[in-house]
Amino acid sequence: MGRIIAVYGAIAGVIIVIGMQISIAVVTDHGTMGMVAGYLSMLLGMIFVFVGVKRYRDVERGGVITFWKALSVGLGISFVAALFYVLSWEVYMWQTGGTFMAEYIASNIENMRAAGKSAAEIAKFSTEMNAMAEQYKNPAFRMALTFAEILPVALLASLISAAVLRKSNVLPAVQARG
């Protein structure tokens, strides 16, 4: 089980990291488009939670798995992928000198001005975000927040995989003909 978790978690993690790097390079908007691109890469990578759980069910468990065992394998794969994501973000922050929050705040303030928001709304946003930026300088806080970003996708992929693959007649293992 550990090998399958490590291998499929690493595959999922690499896909997510590549998607994140492409998103950073291509999508200049740190707002909605950046989030959409980021979550799409997470979903794409988390397909390997399903693939890994299926492989475990078919190869290690003879085609039969309980919901809870499938969920634990899925969560293990998801955790490894999330580690890749968090560590990749930390590398990005190191490479860029930690300028993300300042750029994010400036971009949002610019968007608020363009949308005609009042000076009071912009000032309130700026104050709240500057407080958040101060917390974001703490690596433990930043890593926890980054992990929380991928957690909903990881949980969803693990739950769906466990629910679907607990039924041995769903995508049954192909038997080799001898």
Tab-separated table of C-alpha atoms in Angstrom:
chain	number	residue	atom	x	y	z
A	1	MET	CA	0.000	0.000	0.000
A	2	GLY	CA	2.824	2.404	0.868
A	3	ARG	CA	4.434	2.023	-2.546
A	4	ILE	CA	1.175	2.737	-4.366
A	5	ILE	CA	0.551	5.794	-2.167
A	6	ALA	CA	4.076	7.099	-2.820
A	7	VAL	CA	4.078	6.438	-6.573
A	8	TYR	CA	0.595	7.722	-7.379
A	9	GLY	CA	0.925	10.593	-4.917
A	10	ALA	CA	4.150	11.644	-6.629
A	11	ILE	CA	2.564	11.408	-10.081
A	12	ALA	CA	-0.401	13.497	-8.910
A	13	GLY	CA	1.948	15.956	-7.203
A	14	VAL	CA	4.131	16.407	-10.277
A	15	ILE	CA	1.074	17.049	-12.461
A	16	ILE	CA	-0.250	19.603	-9.976
A	17	VAL	CA	3.131	21.337	-9.735
A	18	ILE	CA	3.493	21.471	-13.536
A	19	GLY	CA	-0.030	22.894	-13.777
A	20	MET	CA	0.808	25.458	-11.115
A	21	GLN	CA	4.003	26.495	-12.912
A	22	ILE	CA	2.171	26.831	-16.225
A	23	SER	CA	-0.558	28.840	-14.509
A	24	ILE	CA	1.971	31.182	-12.919
A	25	ALA	CA	3.749	31.660	-16.250
A	26	VAL	CA	0.647	32.114	-18.412
A	27	VAL	CA	-2.120	33.568	-16.237
A	28	THR	CA	-1.220	37.104	-15.171
A	29	ASP	CA	-4.427	37.597	-13.183
A	30	HIS	CA	-3.895	36.466	-9.574
A	31	GLY	CA	-7.648	36.609	-9.060
A	32	THR	CA	-10.369	34.475	-10.591
A	33	MET	CA	-8.452	33.172	-13.607
A	34	GLY	CA	-5.481	32.216	-11.463
A	35	MET	CA	-7.741	30.299	-9.088
A	36	VAL	CA	-9.560	28.548	-11.935
A	37	ALA	CA	-6.275	27.478	-13.542
A	38	GLY	CA	-4.892	26.350	-10.177
A	39	TYR	CA	-7.912	24.274	-9.228
A	40	LEU	CA	-8.096	22.724	-12.698
A	41	SER	CA	-4.508	21.522	-12.349
A	42	MET	CA	-5.379	20.129	-8.916
A	43	LEU	CA	-8.355	18.244	-10.356
A	44	LEU	CA	-6.239	16.903	-13.190
A	45	GLY	CA	-3.576	15.669	-10.781
A	46	MET	CA	-6.128	14.178	-8.410
A	47	ILE	CA	-7.299	11.824	-11.162
A	48	PHE	CA	-4.362	9.728	-9.985
A	49	VAL	CA	-6.066	9.252	-6.622
A	50	PHE	CA	-8.705	7.250	-8.498
A	51	VAL	CA	-6.083	5.429	-10.587
A	52	GLY	CA	-4.012	4.592	-7.511
A	53	VAL	CA	-6.978	3.329	-5.483
A	54	LYS	CA	-8.109	1.211	-8.437
A	55	ARG	CA	-4.599	-0.225	-8.821
A	56	TYR	CA	-4.481	-1.053	-5.115
A	57	ARG	CA	-7.931	-2.657	-5.256
A	58	ASP	CA	-7.151	-4.724	-8.351
A	59	VAL	CA	-3.539	-5.744	-7.745
A	60	GLU	CA	-3.108	-5.830	-3.968
A	61	ARG	CA	-6.630	-6.715	-2.860
A	62	GLY	CA	-7.763	-9.107	-5.597
A	63	GLY	CA	-10.398	-6.736	-6.974
A	64	VAL	CA	-12.211	-6.128	-3.672
A	65	ILE	CA	-11.860	-3.144	-1.326
A	66	THR	CA	-13.944	-1.603	1.434
A	67	PHE	CA	-14.937	2.046	1.400
A	68	TRP	CA	-12.729	2.829	4.406
A	69	LYS	CA	-9.647	1.086	3.010
A	70	ALA	CA	-10.133	2.833	-0.354
A	71	LEU	CA	-10.589	6.155	1.450
A	72	SER	CA	-7.389	5.659	3.434
A	73	VAL	CA	-5.408	4.876	0.257
A	74	GLY	CA	-6.973	7.877	-1.497
A	75	LEU	CA	-6.159	10.182	1.400
A	76	GLY	CA	-2.601	8.879	1.474
A	77	ILE	CA	-2.141	9.603	-2.227
A	78	SER	CA	-3.757	13.010	-1.752
A	79	PHE	CA	-1.459	13.828	1.154
A	80	VAL	CA	1.662	13.070	-0.894
A	81	ALA	CA	0.319	15.206	-3.771
A	82	ALA	CA	-0.482	18.016	-1.320
A	83	LEU	CA	3.084	17.877	0.019
A	84	PHE	CA	4.381	18.377	-3.514
A	85	TYR	CA	2.032	21.345	-3.912
A	86	VAL	CA	2.987	22.981	-0.614
A	87	LEU	CA	6.713	22.488	-1.109
A	88	SER	CA	6.491	23.755	-4.679
A	89	TRP	CA	4.747	26.909	-3.462
A	90	GLU	CA	7.473	27.420	-0.873
A	91	VAL	CA	10.110	27.118	-3.611
A	92	TYR	CA	8.179	29.646	-5.704
A	93	MET	CA	8.000	32.036	-2.761
A	94	TRP	CA	11.754	31.656	-2.204
A	95	GLN	CA	12.525	32.204	-5.906
A	96	THR	CA	10.427	35.360	-6.081
A	97	GLY	CA	11.548	36.804	-2.766
A	98	GLY	CA	8.077	36.408	-1.274
A	99	THR	CA	6.506	39.158	-3.394
A	100	PHE	CA	3.260	37.270	-4.061
A	101	MET	CA	1.115	38.921	-1.376
A	102	ALA	CA	2.229	42.457	-2.282
A	103	GLU	CA	1.468	41.781	-5.953
A	104	TYR	CA	-1.855	40.135	-5.070
A	105	ILE	CA	-2.938	43.074	-2.908
A	106	ALA	CA	-1.850	45.661	-5.502
A	107	SER	CA	-3.674	43.791	-8.278
A	108	ASN	CA	-6.876	43.591	-6.255
A	109	ILE	CA	-6.737	47.253	-5.276
A	110	GLU	CA	-6.264	48.152	-8.935
A	111	ASN	CA	-9.273	46.010	-9.853
A	112	MET	CA	-11.337	47.622	-7.092
A	113	ARG	CA	-10.471	51.098	-8.368
A	114	ALA	CA	-11.335	50.084	-11.929
A	115	ALA	CA	-14.664	48.744	-10.673
A	116	GLY	CA	-15.411	52.084	-9.019
A	117	LYS	CA	-15.231	50.934	-5.406
A	118	SER	CA	-15.207	53.654	-2.781
A	119	ALA	CA	-12.040	54.826	-1.048
A	120	ALA	CA	-13.415	53.464	2.233
A	121	GLU	CA	-13.921	49.978	0.754
A	122	ILE	CA	-10.435	49.997	-0.728
A	123	ALA	CA	-8.907	51.190	2.554
A	124	LYS	CA	-10.740	48.467	4.511
A	125	PHE	CA	-9.580	45.812	2.035
A	126	SER	CA	-6.027	47.140	2.131
A	127	THR	CA	-5.920	47.088	5.940
A	128	GLU	CA	-7.281	43.524	6.131
A	129	MET	CA	-4.955	42.242	3.424
A	130	ASN	CA	-1.878	43.933	4.895
A	131	ALA	CA	-2.618	42.160	8.192
A	132	MET	CA	-2.939	38.908	6.258
A	133	ALA	CA	0.343	39.632	4.424
A	134	GLU	CA	2.071	40.010	7.770
A	135	GLN	CA	0.819	36.556	8.849
A	136	TYR	CA	1.745	35.140	5.423
A	137	LYS	CA	5.410	35.905	6.127
A	138	ASN	CA	5.365	33.095	8.693
A	139	PRO	CA	6.248	29.865	6.790
A	140	ALA	CA	4.153	27.645	9.087
A	141	PHE	CA	1.067	29.831	8.549
A	142	ARG	CA	1.722	30.016	4.796
A	143	MET	CA	2.185	26.245	4.473
A	144	ALA	CA	-0.993	25.555	6.444
A	145	LEU	CA	-2.917	27.978	4.237
A	146	THR	CA	-1.446	26.425	1.074
A	147	PHE	CA	-2.355	22.947	2.311
A	148	ALA	CA	-5.894	24.184	3.010
A	149	GLU	CA	-6.170	25.282	-0.646
A	150	ILE	CA	-5.728	21.751	-1.984
A	151	LEU	CA	-7.558	19.970	0.851
A	152	PRO	CA	-11.123	20.252	-0.557
A	153	VAL	CA	-10.039	18.836	-3.931
A	154	ALA	CA	-8.089	16.049	-2.213
A	155	LEU	CA	-11.016	15.104	0.027
A	156	LEU	CA	-13.446	15.139	-2.884
A	157	ALA	CA	-11.192	12.952	-5.051
A	158	SER	CA	-10.641	10.504	-2.183
A	159	LEU	CA	-14.343	10.275	-1.275
A	160	ILE	CA	-15.481	9.800	-4.871
A	161	SER	CA	-12.781	7.198	-5.529
A	162	ALA	CA	-13.671	5.254	-2.386
A	163	ALA	CA	-17.410	5.399	-3.077
A	164	VAL	CA	-17.071	4.266	-6.695
A	165	LEU	CA	-14.294	1.691	-6.372
A	166	ARG	CA	-15.721	-0.129	-3.338
A	167	LYS	CA	-17.992	-1.817	-5.887
A	168	SER	CA	-15.889	-4.540	-7.482
A	169	ASN	CA	-18.059	-4.583	-10.620
A	170	VAL	CA	-17.081	-0.966	-11.404
A	171	LEU	CA	-14.130	-1.050	-13.796
A	172	PRO	CA	-13.171	-4.605	-12.861
A	173	ALA	CA	-9.571	-5.728	-13.256
A	174	VAL	CA	-8.763	-7.206	-16.636
A	175	GLN	CA	-7.770	-10.832	-16.214
A	176	ALA	CA	-4.780	-11.998	-18.217
A	177	ARG	CA	-5.529	-14.860	-20.587
A	178	GLY	CA	-3.183	-17.762	-20.342
